[in-house]
């Protein structure tokens, strides 16, 4: 059997220059409002980021579609969309990998991005704060229906074990077998054709002198010895 590719769609805790990805905290994806402030969104409307090396170290995350970059705003203490550029201030992020397979995004002010009350803000970095743990969804690594395959034809069915095997056998044993239809035997003898002499003409006997004698004459004693 071709195994389901369970490795696809796993969380990647590292981001390298050139990677394309989306970001979420739990099931809330990064989005933005009319002021370009970060708010919670969905998988269908979240922007795709492209990682690039920043001149001040770390990485900058740019959206080709929006022509913006993910920026930390000290003024609003949150994550916002701002002008892109590898030399722009506050566009650079340090990716802190965690054992959980998620990452913290640390800005150049020492603050980490987090999701709180439906908004993407920033606060003192705390690896135990689950709202600061971002999931990195790399492009092309989601599980699709094509990864799910069916068993090959030459595979043998799996053996039943334990209670299922006993239960199935018990269910089969309680089934009433179908009765075969019985053929009724007859005690009557088969009819056969019996020949009788009732309808046959009497046999004629010849005597000396060419006289004819029939059976009825013999039976009635008309013929004397």
Short mmCIF file of C-alpha atoms in Angstrom, two decimals:
data_model
loop_
_atom_site.label_atom_id
_atom_site.label_comp_id
_atom_site.label_asym_id
_atom_site.label_seq_id
_atom_site.Cartn_x
_atom_site.Cartn_y
_atom_site.Cartn_z
CA UNK A 1 0.00 0.00 0.00
CA UNK A 2 1.24 3.43 -0.87
CA UNK A 3 1.24 5.29 2.41
CA UNK A 4 -0.44 8.64 2.85
CA UNK A 5 2.24 11.31 2.70
CA UNK A 6 1.86 12.49 6.28
CA UNK A 7 4.98 14.61 6.08
CA UNK A 8 3.24 17.07 3.76
CA UNK A 9 1.72 20.10 5.44
CA UNK A 10 3.75 19.70 8.63
CA UNK A 11 4.73 22.80 10.54
CA UNK A 12 8.12 24.18 9.54
CA UNK A 13 9.95 26.01 12.31
CA UNK A 14 12.51 27.65 10.05
CA UNK A 15 12.18 30.33 7.42
CA UNK A 16 14.87 30.84 4.81
CA UNK A 17 15.36 33.54 2.20
CA UNK A 18 13.27 32.70 -0.85
CA UNK A 19 10.58 30.80 1.07
CA UNK A 20 6.92 31.57 0.30
CA UNK A 21 4.53 31.05 3.19
CA UNK A 22 1.56 32.26 5.21
CA UNK A 23 1.41 32.91 8.96
CA UNK A 24 -1.18 32.01 11.56
CA UNK A 25 -1.58 31.79 15.31
CA UNK A 26 -3.75 28.78 15.99
CA UNK A 27 -6.49 28.88 13.35
CA UNK A 28 -6.32 32.68 12.98
CA UNK A 29 -4.35 33.82 9.93
CA UNK A 30 -2.72 37.22 9.59
CA UNK A 31 -4.84 39.77 7.75
CA UNK A 32 -5.17 43.56 7.82
CA UNK A 33 -7.87 46.20 8.14
CA UNK A 34 -8.41 49.46 6.26
CA UNK A 35 -5.60 51.08 8.27
CA UNK A 36 -3.20 48.26 7.36
CA UNK A 37 -3.16 47.11 10.98
CA UNK A 38 -2.85 43.38 11.51
CA UNK A 39 -6.09 41.58 12.37
CA UNK A 40 -7.21 37.96 12.34
CA UNK A 41 -8.31 36.51 9.02
CA UNK A 42 -8.72 33.19 7.28
CA UNK A 43 -6.64 30.91 5.12
CA UNK A 44 -8.41 32.20 2.01
CA UNK A 45 -7.66 35.91 2.52
CA UNK A 46 -4.27 35.90 4.24
CA UNK A 47 -1.36 37.33 2.21
CA UNK A 48 1.51 35.14 1.03
CA UNK A 49 4.91 36.30 2.19
CA UNK A 50 8.28 35.99 0.47
CA UNK A 51 11.29 35.97 2.80
CA UNK A 52 14.31 38.12 1.90
CA UNK A 53 17.53 38.91 3.73
CA UNK A 54 17.45 42.32 5.43
CA UNK A 55 20.44 44.66 5.46
CA UNK A 56 20.28 44.97 9.27
CA UNK A 57 20.13 41.25 9.82
CA UNK A 58 17.25 38.85 10.02
CA UNK A 59 14.60 38.59 7.33
CA UNK A 60 11.99 40.83 5.83
CA UNK A 61 8.62 39.41 4.76
CA UNK A 62 7.19 40.99 1.62
CA UNK A 63 3.88 40.49 -0.18
CA UNK A 64 4.25 40.72 -3.94
CA UNK A 65 0.50 41.11 -4.40
CA UNK A 66 0.09 43.89 -1.83
CA UNK A 67 3.48 45.48 -2.51
CA UNK A 68 3.89 45.80 1.24
CA UNK A 69 6.03 44.27 3.96
CA UNK A 70 5.25 42.98 7.45
CA UNK A 71 6.41 45.72 9.79
CA UNK A 72 6.55 46.25 13.54
CA UNK A 73 5.16 49.64 14.48
CA UNK A 74 6.55 51.02 17.78
CA UNK A 75 3.86 53.67 17.67
CA UNK A 76 0.95 51.23 17.55
CA UNK A 77 2.83 48.37 19.19
CA UNK A 78 1.59 46.00 16.61
CA UNK A 79 2.20 44.26 13.31
CA UNK A 80 1.23 46.35 10.32
CA UNK A 81 1.66 46.51 6.57
CA UNK A 82 4.28 49.03 5.56
CA UNK A 83 6.48 49.95 2.62
CA UNK A 84 8.62 47.05 1.53
CA UNK A 85 12.38 47.17 1.18
CA UNK A 86 15.37 45.30 2.56
CA UNK A 87 16.73 48.51 4.08
CA UNK A 88 13.52 49.81 5.62
CA UNK A 89 13.51 50.20 9.42
CA UNK A 90 11.36 47.80 11.45
CA UNK A 91 10.92 45.49 8.47
CA UNK A 92 13.40 42.95 9.76
CA UNK A 93 12.45 39.92 11.85
CA UNK A 94 14.43 37.39 13.84
CA UNK A 95 12.85 33.93 13.67
CA UNK A 96 13.05 32.14 17.03
CA UNK A 97 12.46 28.43 16.56
CA UNK A 98 10.56 26.48 19.22
CA UNK A 99 10.45 22.76 19.99
CA UNK A 100 6.72 22.76 19.28
CA UNK A 101 7.48 23.33 15.60
CA UNK A 102 6.25 26.91 15.75
CA UNK A 103 8.20 30.18 15.75
CA UNK A 104 8.31 33.51 17.50
CA UNK A 105 8.79 36.61 15.36
CA UNK A 106 11.05 39.04 17.16
CA UNK A 107 11.27 42.62 15.88
CA UNK A 108 14.29 44.88 16.18
CA UNK A 109 12.83 46.52 19.32
CA UNK A 110 12.99 43.22 21.17
CA UNK A 111 9.24 42.70 20.95
CA UNK A 112 7.55 39.57 19.65
CA UNK A 113 4.42 39.52 17.57
CA UNK A 114 1.30 38.00 19.11
CA UNK A 115 -2.42 37.66 18.54
CA UNK A 116 -4.68 39.20 21.15
CA UNK A 117 -8.40 39.99 20.92
CA UNK A 118 -8.38 39.41 17.18
CA UNK A 119 -5.48 41.82 16.54
CA UNK A 120 -1.81 41.19 15.82
CA UNK A 121 0.17 43.18 18.37
CA UNK A 122 3.64 42.91 19.93
CA UNK A 123 4.84 42.40 23.49
CA UNK A 124 7.79 41.17 25.50
CA UNK A 125 8.92 37.82 24.13
CA UNK A 126 7.66 34.86 26.14
CA UNK A 127 8.02 31.37 24.69
CA UNK A 128 5.32 30.09 27.04
CA UNK A 129 2.76 32.49 25.62
CA UNK A 130 0.90 30.43 23.02
CA UNK A 131 -0.41 33.62 21.41
CA UNK A 132 3.15 34.41 20.33
CA UNK A 133 3.66 31.07 18.59
CA UNK A 134 3.24 31.40 14.84
CA UNK A 135 2.64 28.52 12.46
CA UNK A 136 4.54 28.73 9.17
CA UNK A 137 2.58 27.29 6.23
CA UNK A 138 5.01 26.94 3.35
CA UNK A 139 3.60 27.14 -0.16
CA UNK A 140 3.13 23.82 -1.96
CA UNK A 141 3.40 21.70 1.17
CA UNK A 142 -0.25 21.39 2.13
CA UNK A 143 -1.88 17.96 2.11
CA UNK A 144 -4.06 17.51 -0.97
CA UNK A 145 -6.53 14.83 -2.04
CA UNK A 146 -3.93 13.52 -4.51
CA UNK A 147 -1.72 12.45 -1.59
CA UNK A 148 -4.39 10.01 -0.45
CA UNK A 149 -4.07 6.70 -2.24
CA UNK A 150 -5.99 3.44 -2.17
CA UNK A 151 -4.54 -0.02 -1.44
CA UNK A 152 -3.07 -1.96 -4.34
CA UNK A 153 -5.13 -4.81 -5.81
CA UNK A 154 -2.71 -7.53 -4.72
CA UNK A 155 -2.99 -6.55 -1.08
CA UNK A 156 -4.57 -9.01 1.27
CA UNK A 157 -7.36 -7.79 3.57
CA UNK A 158 -6.34 -7.10 7.13
CA UNK A 159 -6.99 -9.83 9.66
CA UNK A 160 -9.56 -9.14 12.31
CA UNK A 161 -8.36 -9.28 15.84
CA UNK A 162 -9.77 -9.20 19.35
CA UNK A 163 -13.39 -8.42 20.05
CA UNK A 164 -14.22 -7.65 16.40
CA UNK A 165 -13.20 -11.14 15.31
CA UNK A 166 -15.27 -12.77 18.10
CA UNK A 167 -18.27 -10.54 17.44
CA UNK A 168 -18.28 -11.28 13.72
CA UNK A 169 -18.07 -15.04 14.30
CA UNK A 170 -20.87 -14.87 16.87
CA UNK A 171 -23.07 -12.97 14.45
CA UNK A 172 -22.49 -15.54 11.75
CA UNK A 173 -23.24 -18.46 14.09
CA UNK A 174 -26.66 -17.02 15.04
CA UNK A 175 -27.85 -16.95 11.45
CA UNK A 176 -30.51 -19.60 10.69
CA UNK A 177 -29.46 -21.72 7.73
CA UNK A 178 -31.88 -21.84 4.85
CA UNK A 179 -33.89 -25.08 4.60
CA UNK A 180 -33.79 -26.98 1.37
CA UNK A 181 -37.24 -27.67 -0.10
CA UNK A 182 -38.35 -31.25 0.68
CA UNK A 183 -39.67 -33.47 -2.08
CA UNK A 184 -42.76 -35.41 -0.99
CA UNK A 185 -42.47 -39.08 -1.71
CA UNK A 186 -45.54 -40.92 -3.01
CA UNK A 187 -46.53 -44.42 -1.84
CA UNK A 188 -48.49 -45.10 -5.00
CA UNK A 189 -47.16 -47.70 -7.30
CA UNK A 190 -46.36 -46.54 -10.82
CA UNK A 191 -48.98 -47.29 -13.35
CA UNK A 192 -48.06 -49.93 -15.91
CA UNK A 193 -49.93 -51.13 -18.92
CA UNK A 194 -51.60 -54.47 -18.18
CA UNK A 195 -52.85 -56.44 -21.06
CA UNK A 196 -56.20 -58.27 -20.66
CA UNK A 197 -58.01 -60.70 -22.80
CA UNK A 198 -61.39 -59.04 -22.35
CA UNK A 199 -61.39 -57.15 -25.62
CA UNK A 200 -59.49 -59.68 -27.68
CA UNK A 201 -61.45 -61.90 -30.10
CA UNK A 202 -61.60 -65.62 -29.10
CA UNK A 203 -58.94 -67.80 -30.53
CA UNK A 204 -60.09 -70.29 -33.13
CA UNK A 205 -58.93 -73.88 -33.00
CA UNK A 206 -58.89 -76.17 -35.97
CA UNK A 207 -60.01 -79.80 -35.81
CA UNK A 208 -59.76 -82.59 -38.25
CA UNK A 209 -62.22 -81.99 -40.99
CA UNK A 210 -61.40 -78.28 -40.98
CA UNK A 211 -64.07 -77.53 -38.40
CA UNK A 212 -63.26 -74.49 -36.29
CA UNK A 213 -63.57 -74.49 -32.53
CA UNK A 214 -63.18 -71.32 -30.54
CA UNK A 215 -62.18 -70.73 -26.89
CA UNK A 216 -65.69 -70.18 -25.69
CA UNK A 217 -66.73 -73.61 -26.85
CA UNK A 218 -63.85 -75.13 -24.94
CA UNK A 219 -64.68 -73.21 -21.77
CA UNK A 220 -68.33 -74.15 -21.91
CA UNK A 221 -67.54 -77.84 -22.37
CA UNK A 222 -69.04 -78.05 -25.79
CA UNK A 223 -66.03 -79.87 -27.14
CA UNK A 224 -65.80 -83.40 -26.00
CA UNK A 225 -62.70 -85.46 -25.87
#
